[in-house]
CSV table of C-alpha atoms in Angstrom, one decimal:
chain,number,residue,atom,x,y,z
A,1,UNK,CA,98.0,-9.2,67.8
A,2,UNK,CA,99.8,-12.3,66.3
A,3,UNK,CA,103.6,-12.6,66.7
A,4,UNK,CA,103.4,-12.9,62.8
A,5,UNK,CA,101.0,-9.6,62.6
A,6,UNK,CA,104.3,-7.9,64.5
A,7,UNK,CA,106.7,-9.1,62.2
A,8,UNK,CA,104.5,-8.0,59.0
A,9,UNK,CA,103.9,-4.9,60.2
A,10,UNK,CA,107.3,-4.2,60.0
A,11,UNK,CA,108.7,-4.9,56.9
A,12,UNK,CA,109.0,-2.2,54.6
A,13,UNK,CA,105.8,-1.8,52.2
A,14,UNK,CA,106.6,-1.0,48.8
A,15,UNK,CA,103.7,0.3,47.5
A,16,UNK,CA,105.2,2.4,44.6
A,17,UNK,CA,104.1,-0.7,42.5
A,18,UNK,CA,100.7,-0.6,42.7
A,19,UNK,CA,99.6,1.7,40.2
A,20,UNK,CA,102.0,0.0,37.4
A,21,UNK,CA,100.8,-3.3,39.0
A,22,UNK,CA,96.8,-2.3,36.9
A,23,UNK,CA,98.3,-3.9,33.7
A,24,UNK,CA,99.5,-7.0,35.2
A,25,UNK,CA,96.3,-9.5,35.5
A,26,UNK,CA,98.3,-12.4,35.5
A,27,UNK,CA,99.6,-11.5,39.3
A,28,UNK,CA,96.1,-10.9,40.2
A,29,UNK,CA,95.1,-14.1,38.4
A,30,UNK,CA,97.6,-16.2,39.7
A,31,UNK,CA,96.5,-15.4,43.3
A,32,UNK,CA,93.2,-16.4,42.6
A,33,UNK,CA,94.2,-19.6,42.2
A,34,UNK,CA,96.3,-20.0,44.6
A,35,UNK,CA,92.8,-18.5,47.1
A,36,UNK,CA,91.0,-21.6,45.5
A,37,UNK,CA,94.2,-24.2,46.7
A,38,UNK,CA,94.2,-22.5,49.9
A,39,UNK,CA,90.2,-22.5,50.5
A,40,UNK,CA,90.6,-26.4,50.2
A,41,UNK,CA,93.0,-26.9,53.1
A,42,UNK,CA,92.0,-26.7,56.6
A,43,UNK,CA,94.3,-23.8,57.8
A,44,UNK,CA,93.5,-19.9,58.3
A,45,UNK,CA,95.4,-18.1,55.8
A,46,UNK,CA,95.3,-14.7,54.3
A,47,UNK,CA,96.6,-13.8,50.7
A,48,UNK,CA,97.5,-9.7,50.3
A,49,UNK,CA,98.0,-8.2,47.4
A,50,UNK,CA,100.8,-5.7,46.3
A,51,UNK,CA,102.1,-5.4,49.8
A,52,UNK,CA,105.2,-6.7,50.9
A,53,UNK,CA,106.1,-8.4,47.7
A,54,UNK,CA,103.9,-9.4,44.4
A,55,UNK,CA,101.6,-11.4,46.8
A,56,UNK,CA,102.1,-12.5,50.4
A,57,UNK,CA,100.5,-15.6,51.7
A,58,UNK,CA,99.9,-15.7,55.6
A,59,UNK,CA,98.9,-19.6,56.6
A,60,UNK,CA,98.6,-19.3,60.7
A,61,UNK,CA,101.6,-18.2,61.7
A,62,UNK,CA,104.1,-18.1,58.8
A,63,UNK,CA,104.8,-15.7,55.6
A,64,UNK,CA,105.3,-16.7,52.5
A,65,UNK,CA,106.0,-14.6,49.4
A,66,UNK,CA,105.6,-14.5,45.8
A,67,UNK,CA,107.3,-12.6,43.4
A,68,UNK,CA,105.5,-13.0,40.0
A,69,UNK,CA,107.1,-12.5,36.7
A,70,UNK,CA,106.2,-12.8,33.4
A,71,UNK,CA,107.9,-13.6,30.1
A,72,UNK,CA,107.6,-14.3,26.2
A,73,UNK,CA,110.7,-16.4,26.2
A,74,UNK,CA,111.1,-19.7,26.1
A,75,UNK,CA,112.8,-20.1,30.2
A,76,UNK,CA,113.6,-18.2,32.8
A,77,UNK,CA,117.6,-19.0,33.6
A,78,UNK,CA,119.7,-18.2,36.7
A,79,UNK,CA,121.4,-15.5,34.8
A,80,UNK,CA,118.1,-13.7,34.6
A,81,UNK,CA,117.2,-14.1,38.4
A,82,UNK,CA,120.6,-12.8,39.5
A,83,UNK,CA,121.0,-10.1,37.1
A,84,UNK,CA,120.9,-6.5,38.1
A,85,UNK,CA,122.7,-2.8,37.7
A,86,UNK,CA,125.1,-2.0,39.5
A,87,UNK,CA,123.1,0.3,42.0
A,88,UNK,CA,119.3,-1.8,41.6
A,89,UNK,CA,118.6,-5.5,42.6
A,90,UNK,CA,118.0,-8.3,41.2
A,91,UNK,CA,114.5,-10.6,40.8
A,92,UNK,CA,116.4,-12.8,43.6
A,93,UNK,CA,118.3,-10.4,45.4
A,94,UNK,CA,115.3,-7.9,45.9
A,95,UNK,CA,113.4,-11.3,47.2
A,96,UNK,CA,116.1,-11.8,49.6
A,97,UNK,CA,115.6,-8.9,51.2
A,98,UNK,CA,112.8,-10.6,52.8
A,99,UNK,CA,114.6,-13.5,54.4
A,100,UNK,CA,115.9,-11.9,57.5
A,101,UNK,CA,112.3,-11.7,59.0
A,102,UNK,CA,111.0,-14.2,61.5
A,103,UNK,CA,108.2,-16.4,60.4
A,104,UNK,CA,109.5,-16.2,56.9
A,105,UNK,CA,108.5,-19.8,55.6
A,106,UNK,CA,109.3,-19.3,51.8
A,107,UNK,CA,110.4,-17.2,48.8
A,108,UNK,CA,109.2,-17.8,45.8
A,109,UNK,CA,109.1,-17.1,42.3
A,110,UNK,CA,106.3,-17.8,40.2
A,111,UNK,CA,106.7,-17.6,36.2
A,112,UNK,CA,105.0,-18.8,33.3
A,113,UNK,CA,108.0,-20.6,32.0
A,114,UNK,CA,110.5,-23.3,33.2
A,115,UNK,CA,113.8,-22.8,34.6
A,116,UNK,CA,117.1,-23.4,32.5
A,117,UNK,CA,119.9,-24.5,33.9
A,118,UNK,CA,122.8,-26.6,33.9
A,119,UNK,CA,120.6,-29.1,35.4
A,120,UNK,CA,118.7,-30.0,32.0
A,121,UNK,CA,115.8,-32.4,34.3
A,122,UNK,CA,114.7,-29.1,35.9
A,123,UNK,CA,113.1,-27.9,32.7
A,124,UNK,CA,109.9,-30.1,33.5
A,125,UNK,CA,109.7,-29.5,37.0
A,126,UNK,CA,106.9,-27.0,37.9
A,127,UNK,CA,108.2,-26.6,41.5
A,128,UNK,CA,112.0,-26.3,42.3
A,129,UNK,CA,113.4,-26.0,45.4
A,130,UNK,CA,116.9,-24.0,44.8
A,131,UNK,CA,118.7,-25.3,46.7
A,132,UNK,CA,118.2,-28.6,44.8
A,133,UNK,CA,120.0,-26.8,42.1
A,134,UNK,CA,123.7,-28.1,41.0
A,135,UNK,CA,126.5,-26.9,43.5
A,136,UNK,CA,128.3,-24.7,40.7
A,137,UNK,CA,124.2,-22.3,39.9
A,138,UNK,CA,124.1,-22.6,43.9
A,139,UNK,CA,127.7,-21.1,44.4
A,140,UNK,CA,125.9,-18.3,41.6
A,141,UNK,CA,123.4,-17.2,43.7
A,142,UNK,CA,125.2,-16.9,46.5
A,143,UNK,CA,127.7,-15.6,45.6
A,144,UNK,CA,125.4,-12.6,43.9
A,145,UNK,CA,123.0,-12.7,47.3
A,146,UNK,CA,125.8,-12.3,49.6
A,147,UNK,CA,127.5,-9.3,47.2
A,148,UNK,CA,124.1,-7.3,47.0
A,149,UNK,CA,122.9,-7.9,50.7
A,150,UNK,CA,125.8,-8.7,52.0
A,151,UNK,CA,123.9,-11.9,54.2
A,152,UNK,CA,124.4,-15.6,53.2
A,153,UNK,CA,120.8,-16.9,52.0
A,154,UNK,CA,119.3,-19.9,52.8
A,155,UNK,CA,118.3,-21.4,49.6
A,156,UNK,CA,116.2,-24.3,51.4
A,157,UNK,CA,113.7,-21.5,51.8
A,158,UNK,CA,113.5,-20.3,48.0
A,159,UNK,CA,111.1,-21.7,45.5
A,160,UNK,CA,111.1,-21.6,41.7
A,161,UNK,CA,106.9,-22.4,40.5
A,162,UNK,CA,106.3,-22.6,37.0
A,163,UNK,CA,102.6,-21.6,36.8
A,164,UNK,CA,99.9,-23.6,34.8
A,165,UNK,CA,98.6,-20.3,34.0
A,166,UNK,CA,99.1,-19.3,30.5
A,167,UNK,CA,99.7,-15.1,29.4
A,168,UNK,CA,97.9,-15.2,26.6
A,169,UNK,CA,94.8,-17.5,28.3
A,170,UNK,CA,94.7,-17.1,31.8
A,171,UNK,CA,91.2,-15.7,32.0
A,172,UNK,CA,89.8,-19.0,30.7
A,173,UNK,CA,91.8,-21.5,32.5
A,174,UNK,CA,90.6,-19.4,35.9
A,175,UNK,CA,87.4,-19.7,34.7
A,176,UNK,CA,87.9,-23.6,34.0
A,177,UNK,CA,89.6,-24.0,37.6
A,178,UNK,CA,86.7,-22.1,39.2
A,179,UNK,CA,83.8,-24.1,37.8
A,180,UNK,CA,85.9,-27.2,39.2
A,181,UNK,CA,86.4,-25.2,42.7
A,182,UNK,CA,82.5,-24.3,42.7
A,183,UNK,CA,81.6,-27.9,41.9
A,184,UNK,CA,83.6,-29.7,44.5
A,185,UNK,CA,82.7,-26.5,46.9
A,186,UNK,CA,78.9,-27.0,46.6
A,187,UNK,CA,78.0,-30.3,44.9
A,188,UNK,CA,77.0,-29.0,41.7
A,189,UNK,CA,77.6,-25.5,39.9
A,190,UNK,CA,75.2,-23.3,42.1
A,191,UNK,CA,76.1,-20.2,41.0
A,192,UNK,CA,77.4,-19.0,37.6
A,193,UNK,CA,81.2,-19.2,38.0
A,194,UNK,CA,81.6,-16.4,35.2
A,195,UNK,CA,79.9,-13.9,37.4
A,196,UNK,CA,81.7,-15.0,40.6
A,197,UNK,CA,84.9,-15.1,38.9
A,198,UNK,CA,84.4,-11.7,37.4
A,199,UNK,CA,83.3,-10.4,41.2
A,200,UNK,CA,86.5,-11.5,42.2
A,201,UNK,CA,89.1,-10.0,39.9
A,202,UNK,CA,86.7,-6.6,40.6
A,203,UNK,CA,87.6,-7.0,44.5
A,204,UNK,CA,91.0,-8.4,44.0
A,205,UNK,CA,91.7,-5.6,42.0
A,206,UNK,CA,90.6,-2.7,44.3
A,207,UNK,CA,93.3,-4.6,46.4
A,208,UNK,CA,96.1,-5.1,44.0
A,209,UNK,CA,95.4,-0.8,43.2
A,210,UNK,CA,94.9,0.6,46.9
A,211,UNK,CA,97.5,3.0,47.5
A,212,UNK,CA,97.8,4.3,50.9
A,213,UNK,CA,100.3,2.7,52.9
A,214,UNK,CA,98.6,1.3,56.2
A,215,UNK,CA,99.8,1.6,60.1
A,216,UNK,CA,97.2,-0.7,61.4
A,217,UNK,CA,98.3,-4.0,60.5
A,218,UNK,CA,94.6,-5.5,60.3
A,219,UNK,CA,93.3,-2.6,58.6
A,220,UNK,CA,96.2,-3.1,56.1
A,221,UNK,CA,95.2,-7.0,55.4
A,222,UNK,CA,91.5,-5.7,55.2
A,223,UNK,CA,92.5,-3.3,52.4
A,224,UNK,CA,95.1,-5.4,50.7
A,225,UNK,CA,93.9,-9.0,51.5
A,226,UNK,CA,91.3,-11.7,51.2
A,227,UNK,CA,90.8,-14.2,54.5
A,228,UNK,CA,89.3,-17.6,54.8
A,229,UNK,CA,86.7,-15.8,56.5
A,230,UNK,CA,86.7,-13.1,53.9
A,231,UNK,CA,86.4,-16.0,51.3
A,232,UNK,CA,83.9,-17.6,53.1
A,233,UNK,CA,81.4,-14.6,53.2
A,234,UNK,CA,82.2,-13.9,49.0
A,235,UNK,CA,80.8,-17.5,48.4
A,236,UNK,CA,77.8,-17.3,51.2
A,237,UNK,CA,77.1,-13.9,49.4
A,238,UNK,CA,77.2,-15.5,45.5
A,239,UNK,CA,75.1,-18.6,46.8
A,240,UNK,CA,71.9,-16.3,48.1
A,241,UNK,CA,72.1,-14.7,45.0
A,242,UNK,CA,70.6,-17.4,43.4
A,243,UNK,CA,68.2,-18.6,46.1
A,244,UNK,CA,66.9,-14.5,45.5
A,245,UNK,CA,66.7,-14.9,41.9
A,246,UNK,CA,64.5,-18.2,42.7
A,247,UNK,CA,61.9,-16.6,45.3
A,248,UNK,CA,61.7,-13.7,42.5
A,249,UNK,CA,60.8,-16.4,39.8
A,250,UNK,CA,58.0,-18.1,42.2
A,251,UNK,CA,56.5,-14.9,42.9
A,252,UNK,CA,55.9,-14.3,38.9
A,253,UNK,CA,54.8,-18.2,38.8
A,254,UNK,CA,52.0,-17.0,41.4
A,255,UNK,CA,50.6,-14.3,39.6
A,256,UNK,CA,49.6,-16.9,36.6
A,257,UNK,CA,45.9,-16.2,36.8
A,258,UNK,CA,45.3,-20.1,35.7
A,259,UNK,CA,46.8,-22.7,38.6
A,260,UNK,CA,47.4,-25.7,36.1
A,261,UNK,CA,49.5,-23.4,34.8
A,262,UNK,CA,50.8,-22.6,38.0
A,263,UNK,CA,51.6,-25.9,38.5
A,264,UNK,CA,52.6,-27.0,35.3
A,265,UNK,CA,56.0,-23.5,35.9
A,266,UNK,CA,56.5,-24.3,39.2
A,267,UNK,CA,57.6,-28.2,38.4
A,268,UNK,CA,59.4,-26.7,35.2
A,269,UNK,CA,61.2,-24.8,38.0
A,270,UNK,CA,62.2,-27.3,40.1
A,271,UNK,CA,63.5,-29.6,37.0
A,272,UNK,CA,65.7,-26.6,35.9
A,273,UNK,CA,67.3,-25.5,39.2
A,274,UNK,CA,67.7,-29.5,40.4
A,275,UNK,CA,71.9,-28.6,39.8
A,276,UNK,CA,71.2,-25.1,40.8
A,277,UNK,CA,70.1,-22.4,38.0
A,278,UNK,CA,73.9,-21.5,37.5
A,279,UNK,CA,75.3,-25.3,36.1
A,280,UNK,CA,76.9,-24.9,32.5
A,281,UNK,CA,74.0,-26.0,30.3
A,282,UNK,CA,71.0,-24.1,32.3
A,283,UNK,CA,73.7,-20.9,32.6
A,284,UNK,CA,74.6,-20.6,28.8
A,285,UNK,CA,70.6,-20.9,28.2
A,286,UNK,CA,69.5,-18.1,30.6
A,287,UNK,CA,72.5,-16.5,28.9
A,288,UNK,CA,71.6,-16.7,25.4
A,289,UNK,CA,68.1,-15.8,26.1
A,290,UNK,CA,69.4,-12.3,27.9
A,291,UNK,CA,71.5,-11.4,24.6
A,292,UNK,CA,68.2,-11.7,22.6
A,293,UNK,CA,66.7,-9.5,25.0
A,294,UNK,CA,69.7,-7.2,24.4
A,295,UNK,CA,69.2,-7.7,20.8
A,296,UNK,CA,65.2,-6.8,21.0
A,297,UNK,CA,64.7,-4.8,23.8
A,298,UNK,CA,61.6,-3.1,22.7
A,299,UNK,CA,59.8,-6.4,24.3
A,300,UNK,CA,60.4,-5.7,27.6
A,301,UNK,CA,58.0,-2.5,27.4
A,302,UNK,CA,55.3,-4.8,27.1
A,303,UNK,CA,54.1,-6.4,31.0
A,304,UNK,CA,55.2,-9.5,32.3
A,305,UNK,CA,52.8,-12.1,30.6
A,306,UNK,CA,53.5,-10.2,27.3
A,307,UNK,CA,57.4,-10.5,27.6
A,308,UNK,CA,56.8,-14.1,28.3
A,309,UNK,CA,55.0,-15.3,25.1
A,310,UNK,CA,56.7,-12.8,23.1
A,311,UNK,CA,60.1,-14.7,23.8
A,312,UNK,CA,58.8,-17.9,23.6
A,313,UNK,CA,57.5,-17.2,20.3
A,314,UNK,CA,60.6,-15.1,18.9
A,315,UNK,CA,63.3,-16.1,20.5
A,316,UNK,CA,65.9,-19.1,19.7
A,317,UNK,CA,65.8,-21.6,22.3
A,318,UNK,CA,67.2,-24.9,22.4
A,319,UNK,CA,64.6,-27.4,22.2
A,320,UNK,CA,65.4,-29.9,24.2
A,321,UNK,CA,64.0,-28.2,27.1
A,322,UNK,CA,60.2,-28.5,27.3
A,323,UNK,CA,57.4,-25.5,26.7
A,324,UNK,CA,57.6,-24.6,30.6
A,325,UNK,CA,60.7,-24.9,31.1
A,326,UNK,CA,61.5,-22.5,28.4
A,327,UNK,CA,59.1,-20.2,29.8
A,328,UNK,CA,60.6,-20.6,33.6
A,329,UNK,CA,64.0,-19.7,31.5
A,330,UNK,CA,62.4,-16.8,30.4
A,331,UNK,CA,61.3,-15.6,33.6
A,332,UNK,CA,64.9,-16.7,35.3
A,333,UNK,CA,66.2,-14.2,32.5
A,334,UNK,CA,63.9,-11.6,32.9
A,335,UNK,CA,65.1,-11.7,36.9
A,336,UNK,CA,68.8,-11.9,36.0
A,337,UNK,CA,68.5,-8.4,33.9
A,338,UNK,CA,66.4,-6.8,36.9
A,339,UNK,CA,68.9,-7.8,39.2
A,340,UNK,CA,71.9,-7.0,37.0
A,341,UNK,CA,73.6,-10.2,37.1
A,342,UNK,CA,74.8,-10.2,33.3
């Protein structure tokens, strides 16, 4: 065991939040993103959900955490963070209970709004270390710290993030920032980021909404995380998907009693999955042609050869593809519902 797997292991798991946590996508969305930053860099990490705090990022051998909060106002100010009841603690003093743990590296808070203060620049900064803060908002928060925990934080370690996630469309700027991770990941878009995006908030949120508190350190980071390794095995999983969904589609091409023909689909093939069979424009067309399915499904009781020309006589498809290639998009459909990847 890690010295940092000792140290986790021992702080107190609040797990009361989880079931509340269900509402809250933009937590779960946030961390996402932050899996996709992470991917990118060299270092081992894992990212837990719901554990410790909101979300705790191991990287190697230091902890960092991440209360998330959310907002319709216009900024977040001091006076927020540090308020509390008398008996209850604050967003920053609840944080601070944290610091006292070795390997700590950071304590963050991640909004969706700026940060007022007396400090007007601050307000377009989207990461503010607070102890950059004025002297008289610093004397604040200690003051309150120290008063609630009675320990003297140190504010080099805290972290204000305004997120570039939005409430009201977070979904679809994680979907935009995982066609961009997929892209630079594997050349081109080789799988359809809408299906591995929705894969991922399904797993992060058996994650976030796991329960039982956890003796086992690596069993806890099992149920509650997602590794580089962890990661790694997601994407390797999402890419055979499509390499599947192809083999599928070449047997079908095989059966085609006449081999012009055969010949004639298997090039149409090859020309639609050159930038993999999940880039934007081939995706939306394999996607379209499913909802017509959907919207006719009496045409899939009719055999293989059947559902084929039926579609390609019925159903709208954008023309610039050519009269195999439709019909290879037809098949790649026809696959796609078999397999259930809608």
């Amino acid at each position: 065991m890690h010295k940092w797997e000792d140290v986790y292991s021992s702080i107190i798991k609040d797990l009361s939040g989880s079931i509340s946590q269900n509402r809250f996508k933009f937590q779960r969305y946030w961390a996402i993103n932050k899996i996709y930053e992470l991917y990118q860099q060299p270092k081992d990490f894992v990212v837990v959900f719901d554990f410790a705090c909101d979300v705790d990022v191991i990287i190697e051998d230091k902890i960092h955490f991440y209360q998330i909060k959310t907002s319709g106002s216009n900024s977040f100010t001091i006076t927020k963070l540090i308020s509390a009841r008398k008996d209850s603690h604050s967003i920053l003093s609840k944080l601070s209970l944290l610091e006292k743990y070795d390997h700590v590296e950071s304590l963050n808070i991640v909004t969706n709004l700026p940060l007022q203060d007396l400090d007007k620049r601050i307000l377009d900064f989207e990461s503010i270390c607070l102890n950059d803060l004025l002297n008289e908002s610093k004397d604040k928060i200690n003051e309150h710290i120290v008063e609630k925990t009675s320990q003297k934080a140190d504010l080099k370690k805290y972290f204000y993030l305004k997120s570039s996630l939005c409430i009201d469309n977070s979904y679809e700027q994680l979907l935009g920032a995982t066609v961009l991770f997929l892209e630079n990941k594997f050349t081109t878009s080789s799988m359809r980021p809408k299906m591995f995006l929705d894969w991922l908030i399904r797993d992060s949120e058996n994650k976030v909404t796991y329960e039982y508190d956890i003796v086992d350190i690596k069993n806890s980071l099992y149920k509650k995380g997602i590794s580089r390794n962890y990661f790694e095995n997601l994407l390797s999983k999402y890419k055979e998907t499509d390499n599947i969904s192809i083999k599928e589609v070449e047997k079908i091409i095989k059966n085609e009693k006449i081999f012009s023909k055969q010949v004639e689909l298997q090039r149409a093939l090859k020309e639609v999955t050159l930038g993999g069979i999940n880039s934007l424009r081939i995706s939306r067309e394999i996607e379209n042609i499913i909802c017509q399915f959907e919207s006719d499904s009496s045409i899939l009781n009719e055999n293989i050869d059947n559902i084929r020309v039926q579609a390609y006589n019925s159903f709208d498809i954008d023309d610039t593809f050519t009269k195999e290639q439709k019909e290879v998009l037809i098949i790649l459909a026809l696959v796609k519902l078999k397999r259930g990847e809608l």
